[in-house]
Short mmCIF file of N, CA and C in Angstrom, two decimals:
data_model
loop_
_atom_site.label_atom_id
_atom_site.label_comp_id
_atom_site.label_asym_id
_atom_site.label_seq_id
_atom_site.Cartn_x
_atom_site.Cartn_y
_atom_site.Cartn_z
N UNK A 1 -18.68 -15.61 7.35
CA UNK A 1 -18.37 -16.29 6.09
C UNK A 1 -17.06 -15.62 5.36
N UNK A 2 -15.95 -16.41 5.23
CA UNK A 2 -14.87 -15.82 4.76
C UNK A 2 -14.68 -16.09 3.02
N UNK A 3 -13.72 -15.26 2.63
CA UNK A 3 -13.68 -15.09 1.15
C UNK A 3 -13.54 -16.54 0.39
N UNK A 4 -12.55 -17.30 1.24
CA UNK A 4 -12.45 -18.80 0.79
C UNK A 4 -13.80 -19.56 0.67
N UNK A 5 -14.89 -19.18 1.54
CA UNK A 5 -16.09 -19.98 1.51
C UNK A 5 -16.77 -19.44 0.42
N UNK A 6 -16.84 -17.98 0.04
CA UNK A 6 -17.33 -17.50 -1.03
C UNK A 6 -16.95 -18.23 -2.29
N UNK A 7 -15.59 -18.39 -2.47
CA UNK A 7 -15.04 -18.75 -3.85
C UNK A 7 -15.38 -20.21 -3.80
N UNK A 8 -15.32 -21.10 -2.94
CA UNK A 8 -15.59 -22.58 -3.16
C UNK A 8 -17.08 -22.75 -3.59
N UNK A 9 -17.99 -21.81 -3.23
CA UNK A 9 -19.36 -21.91 -3.57
C UNK A 9 -19.66 -21.33 -4.87
N UNK A 10 -18.71 -20.52 -5.57
CA UNK A 10 -18.91 -19.86 -6.78
C UNK A 10 -17.83 -20.18 -7.64
N UNK A 11 -17.30 -21.25 -7.69
CA UNK A 11 -16.27 -21.49 -8.66
C UNK A 11 -16.65 -21.38 -10.08
N UNK A 12 -17.94 -21.58 -10.37
CA UNK A 12 -18.41 -21.37 -11.78
C UNK A 12 -18.70 -20.11 -12.08
N UNK A 13 -19.00 -19.43 -11.05
CA UNK A 13 -19.40 -17.88 -11.10
C UNK A 13 -18.29 -17.01 -10.77
N UNK A 14 -17.07 -17.09 -11.53
CA UNK A 14 -15.88 -16.52 -11.13
C UNK A 14 -16.04 -15.03 -11.13
N UNK A 15 -16.81 -14.28 -11.92
CA UNK A 15 -17.06 -12.94 -12.19
C UNK A 15 -17.72 -12.39 -10.94
N UNK A 16 -18.59 -13.15 -10.39
CA UNK A 16 -19.34 -12.71 -9.26
C UNK A 16 -18.21 -12.56 -8.02
N UNK A 17 -17.51 -13.43 -7.90
CA UNK A 17 -16.29 -13.70 -6.99
C UNK A 17 -15.29 -12.28 -7.09
N UNK A 18 -15.22 -12.19 -8.39
CA UNK A 18 -13.99 -10.97 -8.52
C UNK A 18 -14.71 -9.63 -8.36
N UNK A 19 -16.09 -9.55 -8.57
CA UNK A 19 -16.51 -8.26 -8.11
C UNK A 19 -16.74 -8.23 -6.58
N UNK A 20 -16.95 -8.98 -6.04
CA UNK A 20 -17.11 -9.24 -4.47
C UNK A 20 -15.66 -8.69 -3.90
N UNK A 21 -14.68 -9.19 -4.35
CA UNK A 21 -13.32 -8.78 -3.83
C UNK A 21 -12.84 -7.39 -4.16
N UNK A 22 -13.24 -6.93 -5.42
CA UNK A 22 -12.97 -5.79 -5.82
C UNK A 22 -13.71 -4.54 -5.20
N UNK A 23 -14.93 -4.85 -4.83
CA UNK A 23 -15.97 -3.72 -4.37
C UNK A 23 -16.12 -3.97 -2.94
N UNK A 24 -15.84 -5.05 -2.17
CA UNK A 24 -16.27 -5.23 -1.01
C UNK A 24 -15.42 -4.77 -0.02
N UNK A 25 -14.09 -4.16 -0.30
CA UNK A 25 -13.19 -3.87 0.67
C UNK A 25 -13.30 -2.15 1.10
N UNK A 26 -13.61 -2.10 2.23
CA UNK A 26 -13.65 -0.49 2.67
C UNK A 26 -12.34 -0.12 3.20
N UNK A 27 -12.22 1.21 3.33
CA UNK A 27 -11.08 1.93 3.94
C UNK A 27 -11.38 2.45 5.28
N UNK A 28 -10.86 2.11 6.32
CA UNK A 28 -10.91 2.68 7.78
C UNK A 28 -10.78 4.25 7.68
N UNK A 29 -11.54 5.02 8.49
CA UNK A 29 -11.36 6.46 8.35
C UNK A 29 -10.09 6.80 9.12
N UNK A 30 -9.54 5.89 9.95
CA UNK A 30 -8.39 6.32 10.68
C UNK A 30 -7.12 6.31 9.80
N UNK A 31 -7.20 5.52 8.65
CA UNK A 31 -6.03 5.56 7.64
C UNK A 31 -6.31 6.91 6.74
N UNK A 32 -7.40 7.24 6.55
CA UNK A 32 -7.51 8.64 5.78
C UNK A 32 -6.98 9.67 6.83
N UNK A 33 -7.35 9.70 8.08
CA UNK A 33 -7.11 10.79 8.90
C UNK A 33 -5.49 10.89 9.14
N UNK A 34 -5.03 9.61 9.33
CA UNK A 34 -3.30 9.53 9.57
C UNK A 34 -2.73 9.94 8.03
N UNK A 35 -3.27 9.67 7.09
CA UNK A 35 -2.76 10.17 5.72
C UNK A 35 -2.92 11.66 5.64
N UNK A 36 -3.91 12.22 6.04
CA UNK A 36 -3.88 13.72 6.19
C UNK A 36 -2.93 14.39 7.09
N UNK A 37 -2.75 13.67 8.12
CA UNK A 37 -1.66 14.19 9.13
C UNK A 37 -0.29 14.07 8.54
N UNK A 38 -0.17 13.09 7.75
CA UNK A 38 1.24 13.00 6.97
C UNK A 38 1.54 14.10 5.95
N UNK A 39 0.22 14.10 5.09
CA UNK A 39 0.32 15.09 3.98
C UNK A 39 0.40 16.40 4.47
N UNK A 40 -0.72 16.82 5.30
CA UNK A 40 -0.88 18.22 5.59
C UNK A 40 -0.09 18.75 6.90
N UNK A 41 0.05 17.96 7.84
CA UNK A 41 0.65 18.24 9.01
C UNK A 41 2.13 17.92 9.15
N UNK A 42 2.48 16.88 8.34
CA UNK A 42 3.87 16.61 8.24
C UNK A 42 4.21 15.96 9.65
N UNK A 43 3.23 15.17 10.22
CA UNK A 43 3.43 14.59 11.52
C UNK A 43 4.09 13.21 11.50
N UNK A 44 4.07 12.68 10.27
CA UNK A 44 4.64 11.41 10.03
C UNK A 44 5.76 11.35 8.73
N UNK A 45 6.50 10.47 9.02
CA UNK A 45 7.20 10.15 7.52
C UNK A 45 6.72 9.23 6.91
N UNK A 46 6.05 8.24 7.45
CA UNK A 46 5.22 7.21 6.65
C UNK A 46 4.20 6.55 7.42
N UNK A 47 3.31 5.83 6.71
CA UNK A 47 2.21 5.11 7.36
C UNK A 47 2.08 3.77 6.63
N UNK A 48 1.74 2.71 7.27
CA UNK A 48 1.54 1.50 6.65
C UNK A 48 0.09 1.10 6.89
N UNK A 49 -0.54 0.26 5.95
CA UNK A 49 -1.95 -0.17 6.04
C UNK A 49 -1.81 -1.70 5.58
N UNK A 50 -2.84 -2.46 6.37
CA UNK A 50 -3.17 -3.80 5.86
C UNK A 50 -4.54 -4.14 5.77
N UNK A 51 -4.73 -5.26 5.30
CA UNK A 51 -6.22 -5.88 5.36
C UNK A 51 -6.65 -6.30 6.69
N UNK A 52 -7.80 -6.11 7.10
CA UNK A 52 -8.10 -6.64 8.36
C UNK A 52 -8.28 -8.11 8.45
N UNK A 53 -8.32 -8.76 9.47
CA UNK A 53 -8.23 -10.14 9.56
C UNK A 53 -9.44 -10.89 8.92
N UNK A 54 -10.56 -10.12 8.83
CA UNK A 54 -11.69 -10.64 8.14
C UNK A 54 -11.73 -10.41 6.63
N UNK A 55 -10.73 -9.44 6.05
CA UNK A 55 -10.56 -9.19 4.63
C UNK A 55 -11.68 -8.32 4.20
N UNK A 56 -12.35 -7.38 5.17
CA UNK A 56 -13.37 -6.57 4.76
C UNK A 56 -12.95 -5.12 4.63
N UNK A 57 -11.74 -4.85 5.27
CA UNK A 57 -11.62 -3.40 5.41
C UNK A 57 -9.88 -3.03 5.56
N UNK A 58 -9.66 -2.12 5.04
CA UNK A 58 -8.23 -1.73 4.95
C UNK A 58 -7.87 -0.81 6.31
N UNK A 59 -7.08 -1.26 7.10
CA UNK A 59 -6.98 -0.65 8.49
C UNK A 59 -5.43 -0.35 8.53
N UNK A 60 -5.46 0.76 9.61
CA UNK A 60 -4.01 1.27 9.82
C UNK A 60 -3.09 0.27 10.46
N UNK A 61 -1.80 -0.12 10.02
CA UNK A 61 -0.92 -0.90 10.65
C UNK A 61 0.12 -0.37 11.36
N UNK A 62 0.53 0.81 10.92
CA UNK A 62 1.63 1.77 11.53
C UNK A 62 1.90 2.99 11.24
N UNK A 63 2.42 3.89 11.93
CA UNK A 63 2.71 5.15 11.68
C UNK A 63 4.25 5.51 12.14
N UNK A 64 5.03 6.22 11.76
CA UNK A 64 6.42 6.34 12.12
C UNK A 64 6.85 7.93 11.50
N UNK A 65 7.84 8.39 12.51
CA UNK A 65 8.22 9.73 12.25
C UNK A 65 9.76 9.51 11.87
N UNK A 66 10.35 8.32 11.84
CA UNK A 66 11.65 7.83 11.51
C UNK A 66 11.90 8.41 10.05
N UNK A 67 13.02 9.34 9.90
CA UNK A 67 13.51 9.78 8.57
C UNK A 67 14.31 8.82 7.92
N UNK A 68 14.70 7.80 8.44
CA UNK A 68 15.61 6.72 7.64
C UNK A 68 14.93 5.79 6.67
N UNK A 69 15.20 6.09 5.50
CA UNK A 69 14.32 5.36 4.46
C UNK A 69 14.69 3.77 4.57
N UNK A 70 15.87 3.37 5.01
CA UNK A 70 16.11 1.89 5.02
C UNK A 70 15.45 1.30 6.18
N UNK A 71 15.02 2.16 7.21
CA UNK A 71 14.17 1.56 8.43
C UNK A 71 12.81 1.27 7.86
N UNK A 72 12.18 2.17 6.94
CA UNK A 72 10.93 2.10 6.35
C UNK A 72 10.95 0.64 5.46
N UNK A 73 11.92 0.41 4.76
CA UNK A 73 12.07 -0.69 3.90
C UNK A 73 12.06 -1.93 4.76
N UNK A 74 12.74 -1.98 5.93
CA UNK A 74 13.02 -3.00 6.58
C UNK A 74 11.60 -3.47 7.39
N UNK A 75 10.95 -2.41 7.59
CA UNK A 75 9.71 -2.55 8.35
C UNK A 75 8.55 -3.30 7.59
N UNK A 76 8.87 -3.37 6.32
CA UNK A 76 7.86 -4.16 5.36
C UNK A 76 8.06 -5.66 5.57
N UNK A 77 6.83 -6.37 5.75
CA UNK A 77 7.11 -7.80 6.02
C UNK A 77 7.66 -8.45 4.82
N UNK A 78 8.56 -9.54 4.96
CA UNK A 78 8.97 -10.31 3.89
C UNK A 78 8.19 -11.33 3.33
N UNK A 79 7.07 -11.51 3.91
CA UNK A 79 6.00 -12.74 3.43
C UNK A 79 4.70 -12.21 3.66
N UNK A 80 4.40 -11.08 3.54
CA UNK A 80 2.93 -10.63 3.63
C UNK A 80 2.87 -9.20 2.84
N UNK A 81 1.72 -8.77 2.53
CA UNK A 81 1.54 -7.62 1.68
C UNK A 81 1.33 -6.55 2.57
N UNK A 82 1.52 -5.27 2.04
CA UNK A 82 1.09 -4.10 2.80
C UNK A 82 0.93 -3.00 1.81
N UNK A 83 0.13 -1.99 2.17
CA UNK A 83 -0.04 -0.69 1.48
C UNK A 83 0.74 0.22 2.44
N UNK A 84 1.58 1.44 1.73
CA UNK A 84 2.30 2.21 2.64
C UNK A 84 2.38 3.58 1.77
N UNK A 85 2.40 4.64 2.66
CA UNK A 85 2.56 5.96 2.11
C UNK A 85 3.87 6.58 2.57
N UNK A 86 4.54 7.05 1.91
CA UNK A 86 5.83 7.66 2.42
C UNK A 86 6.05 9.04 1.89
N UNK A 87 6.44 9.92 2.72
CA UNK A 87 6.75 11.22 2.41
C UNK A 87 8.37 11.41 1.96
N UNK A 88 8.62 11.24 0.64
CA UNK A 88 10.01 11.05 0.29
C UNK A 88 10.55 12.20 -0.02
N UNK A 89 11.75 12.48 0.56
CA UNK A 89 12.58 13.71 0.37
C UNK A 89 13.70 13.39 -0.47
N UNK A 90 13.95 14.22 -1.35
CA UNK A 90 15.11 14.15 -2.40
C UNK A 90 15.70 15.47 -2.75
N UNK A 91 16.70 15.46 -3.34
CA UNK A 91 17.40 16.57 -3.93
C UNK A 91 17.15 16.72 -5.44
N UNK A 92 16.56 17.81 -5.84
CA UNK A 92 16.04 17.97 -7.32
C UNK A 92 17.52 18.19 -8.15
N UNK A 93 17.33 18.25 -9.44
CA UNK A 93 18.42 18.56 -10.20
C UNK A 93 18.98 19.99 -10.25
N UNK A 94 18.17 20.92 -9.81
CA UNK A 94 18.55 22.20 -9.63
C UNK A 94 19.03 22.37 -8.11
N UNK A 95 19.25 21.33 -7.46
CA UNK A 95 19.97 21.45 -6.22
C UNK A 95 18.97 21.62 -4.87
N UNK A 96 17.79 21.76 -5.07
CA UNK A 96 16.81 22.17 -4.07
C UNK A 96 16.22 20.88 -3.56
N UNK A 97 15.93 20.99 -2.23
CA UNK A 97 15.13 19.97 -1.57
C UNK A 97 13.79 19.95 -1.95
N UNK A 98 13.31 18.65 -2.23
CA UNK A 98 12.04 18.45 -2.46
C UNK A 98 11.18 17.27 -1.71
N UNK A 99 9.88 17.43 -1.73
CA UNK A 99 9.06 16.23 -1.10
C UNK A 99 8.24 15.52 -1.88
N UNK A 100 7.89 14.52 -2.05
CA UNK A 100 6.93 13.64 -2.90
C UNK A 100 6.20 12.80 -2.07
N UNK A 101 4.87 12.61 -2.09
CA UNK A 101 4.12 11.47 -1.41
C UNK A 101 4.08 10.24 -2.42
N UNK A 102 4.55 9.33 -1.82
CA UNK A 102 4.68 8.05 -2.84
C UNK A 102 3.88 6.84 -1.98
N UNK A 103 2.80 6.33 -2.87
CA UNK A 103 2.16 5.29 -2.45
C UNK A 103 2.69 3.95 -2.92
N UNK A 104 2.86 2.94 -1.99
CA UNK A 104 3.51 1.68 -2.33
C UNK A 104 2.45 0.45 -2.15
N UNK A 105 2.59 -0.27 -3.00
CA UNK A 105 1.84 -1.71 -2.99
C UNK A 105 2.96 -2.50 -2.82
N UNK A 106 3.01 -3.06 -1.58
CA UNK A 106 4.18 -4.30 -1.29
C UNK A 106 3.57 -5.61 -1.28
N UNK A 107 3.84 -6.23 -2.37
CA UNK A 107 3.36 -7.71 -2.57
C UNK A 107 4.57 -8.48 -2.85
N UNK A 108 5.47 -8.92 -1.97
CA UNK A 108 6.54 -9.78 -2.13
C UNK A 108 6.13 -11.12 -2.69
N UNK A 109 7.18 -11.51 -3.67
CA UNK A 109 6.97 -12.88 -4.23
C UNK A 109 6.66 -14.12 -3.24
N UNK A 110 7.28 -13.88 -1.98
CA UNK A 110 7.22 -14.94 -1.15
C UNK A 110 5.74 -14.81 -0.49
N UNK A 111 4.83 -13.88 -0.76
CA UNK A 111 3.64 -13.95 0.05
C UNK A 111 2.56 -14.83 -0.70
N UNK A 112 1.58 -15.25 -0.06
CA UNK A 112 0.55 -16.14 -0.57
C UNK A 112 -0.07 -15.60 -1.59
N UNK A 113 -0.37 -16.43 -2.97
CA UNK A 113 -1.11 -15.74 -3.84
C UNK A 113 -2.34 -15.33 -3.69
N UNK A 114 -3.08 -15.79 -2.76
CA UNK A 114 -4.38 -15.19 -2.49
C UNK A 114 -4.22 -13.89 -1.90
N UNK A 115 -3.31 -13.70 -1.00
CA UNK A 115 -3.06 -12.25 -0.34
C UNK A 115 -2.66 -11.38 -1.39
N UNK A 116 -1.96 -11.73 -2.41
CA UNK A 116 -1.31 -10.73 -3.45
C UNK A 116 -2.57 -10.41 -4.40
N UNK A 117 -3.54 -11.39 -4.60
CA UNK A 117 -4.55 -11.07 -5.26
C UNK A 117 -5.45 -9.99 -4.79
N UNK A 118 -5.75 -10.27 -3.33
CA UNK A 118 -6.67 -9.48 -2.59
C UNK A 118 -6.06 -7.93 -2.47
N UNK A 119 -4.70 -7.86 -2.36
CA UNK A 119 -4.15 -6.66 -2.10
C UNK A 119 -4.18 -5.78 -3.35
N UNK A 120 -3.99 -6.44 -4.52
CA UNK A 120 -3.98 -5.80 -5.85
C UNK A 120 -5.25 -5.45 -6.29
N UNK A 121 -6.38 -6.31 -6.08
CA UNK A 121 -7.77 -5.84 -6.43
C UNK A 121 -8.29 -4.79 -5.65
N UNK A 122 -7.63 -4.74 -4.32
CA UNK A 122 -8.33 -3.58 -3.46
C UNK A 122 -7.64 -2.37 -3.49
N UNK A 123 -6.46 -2.38 -4.18
CA UNK A 123 -5.66 -1.16 -4.21
C UNK A 123 -6.44 0.08 -4.64
N UNK A 124 -7.37 -0.03 -5.60
CA UNK A 124 -8.12 1.20 -5.93
C UNK A 124 -8.93 1.73 -4.83
N UNK A 125 -9.32 1.04 -3.86
CA UNK A 125 -10.30 1.37 -2.93
C UNK A 125 -9.48 2.44 -1.86
N UNK A 126 -8.13 2.02 -1.69
CA UNK A 126 -7.44 3.00 -0.74
C UNK A 126 -6.92 4.19 -1.71
N UNK A 127 -6.54 3.85 -2.85
CA UNK A 127 -6.14 5.05 -3.82
C UNK A 127 -7.10 5.99 -3.85
N UNK A 128 -8.46 5.71 -4.06
CA UNK A 128 -9.44 6.75 -4.37
C UNK A 128 -9.56 7.79 -3.08
N UNK A 129 -9.43 7.22 -1.80
CA UNK A 129 -9.47 7.90 -0.58
C UNK A 129 -8.40 8.73 -0.16
N UNK A 130 -6.89 8.26 -0.83
CA UNK A 130 -5.83 9.25 -0.54
C UNK A 130 -5.45 10.20 -1.48
N UNK A 131 -6.15 11.28 -1.57
CA UNK A 131 -5.95 12.30 -2.70
C UNK A 131 -4.53 13.07 -2.53
N UNK A 132 -3.94 13.13 -3.43
CA UNK A 132 -2.44 13.92 -3.49
C UNK A 132 -1.23 13.05 -3.52
N UNK A 133 -1.52 11.76 -4.17
CA UNK A 133 -0.42 11.11 -4.05
C UNK A 133 0.46 11.51 -5.32
N UNK A 134 1.60 11.56 -5.13
CA UNK A 134 2.59 12.07 -6.40
C UNK A 134 2.92 10.75 -7.14
N UNK A 135 3.58 9.69 -6.59
CA UNK A 135 3.95 8.65 -7.28
C UNK A 135 3.60 7.38 -6.86
N UNK A 136 3.31 6.39 -7.61
CA UNK A 136 3.02 5.12 -7.02
C UNK A 136 3.98 3.95 -7.54
N UNK A 137 4.17 3.04 -6.37
CA UNK A 137 5.36 2.15 -6.77
C UNK A 137 4.72 0.75 -6.24
N UNK A 138 4.67 -0.23 -7.22
CA UNK A 138 4.13 -1.52 -7.04
C UNK A 138 5.44 -2.39 -6.89
N UNK A 139 5.63 -2.96 -5.88
CA UNK A 139 6.95 -3.75 -5.68
C UNK A 139 6.59 -5.25 -5.22
N UNK A 140 7.49 -5.91 -5.65
CA UNK A 140 7.60 -7.45 -5.37
C UNK A 140 8.85 -7.83 -4.85
N UNK A 141 9.72 -6.93 -4.73
CA UNK A 141 11.14 -7.25 -4.41
C UNK A 141 11.63 -6.15 -3.61
N UNK A 142 12.59 -6.33 -2.82
CA UNK A 142 13.25 -5.09 -2.00
C UNK A 142 13.97 -4.16 -3.03
N UNK A 143 14.57 -4.86 -4.13
CA UNK A 143 15.43 -4.15 -5.02
C UNK A 143 14.57 -2.97 -5.65
N UNK A 144 13.11 -3.35 -5.87
CA UNK A 144 12.18 -2.27 -6.56
C UNK A 144 11.82 -1.15 -5.85
N UNK A 145 12.00 -1.24 -4.32
CA UNK A 145 11.78 -0.27 -3.35
C UNK A 145 13.11 0.38 -2.75
N UNK A 146 14.24 0.02 -3.29
CA UNK A 146 15.58 0.59 -2.86
C UNK A 146 15.59 2.07 -2.95
N UNK A 147 16.02 2.61 -2.29
CA UNK A 147 16.20 4.33 -2.59
C UNK A 147 16.37 4.77 -3.90
N UNK A 148 17.41 4.20 -4.52
CA UNK A 148 17.99 4.49 -5.78
C UNK A 148 16.79 4.44 -6.92
N UNK A 149 15.96 3.09 -6.71
CA UNK A 149 15.18 2.76 -7.63
C UNK A 149 13.80 3.83 -7.51
N UNK A 150 13.57 4.11 -6.36
CA UNK A 150 12.51 5.13 -5.98
C UNK A 150 12.75 6.45 -6.46
N UNK A 151 13.91 6.83 -6.23
CA UNK A 151 14.47 8.27 -6.76
C UNK A 151 14.40 8.30 -8.16
N UNK A 152 14.96 7.28 -8.99
CA UNK A 152 14.85 7.30 -10.27
C UNK A 152 13.37 7.53 -10.90
N UNK A 153 12.46 6.76 -10.17
CA UNK A 153 11.18 6.76 -10.54
C UNK A 153 10.49 8.29 -10.20
N UNK A 154 10.87 8.82 -9.27
CA UNK A 154 10.37 10.42 -8.68
C UNK A 154 11.00 11.43 -9.86
N UNK A 155 12.04 11.29 -10.14
CA UNK A 155 12.70 12.15 -10.82
C UNK A 155 12.28 12.12 -12.42
N UNK A 156 11.85 10.94 -12.90
CA UNK A 156 11.20 10.83 -14.13
C UNK A 156 9.91 11.59 -14.43
N UNK A 157 9.26 11.86 -13.19
CA UNK A 157 7.88 12.59 -13.42
C UNK A 157 7.99 14.02 -13.34
#
């Protein structure tokens, strides 16, 4: 039974539907394991995750060691949502090199409304599993995840 079927049967019980979506999404252990490899082992520059086809689990989409931030941005789909964790390297105001782990919720304006709702309501499931996130960015447009915009957000904290 898919979420659409549940929604059609519970139109009048909207709160029940909302509860199912918010609490029914699990996080695959592989996502957490690869996050730990990024955070502790510095094996990856970024990882991306997506909802499984049956919308019941957040699964690993991709891992990469590519240091080019623009390649990371271009990897995000233009018409679908994704979760991403990026090990962001920047130069601090004192001139030293710093790293900060950033969590991205990518929900572009061109994505389907249903997908944006499910990804947003399931964000807490993945955030609770990924301990040690420095900054969170929710983006609907590529300008919101541009290097300069993210750097500005990182330097504010």
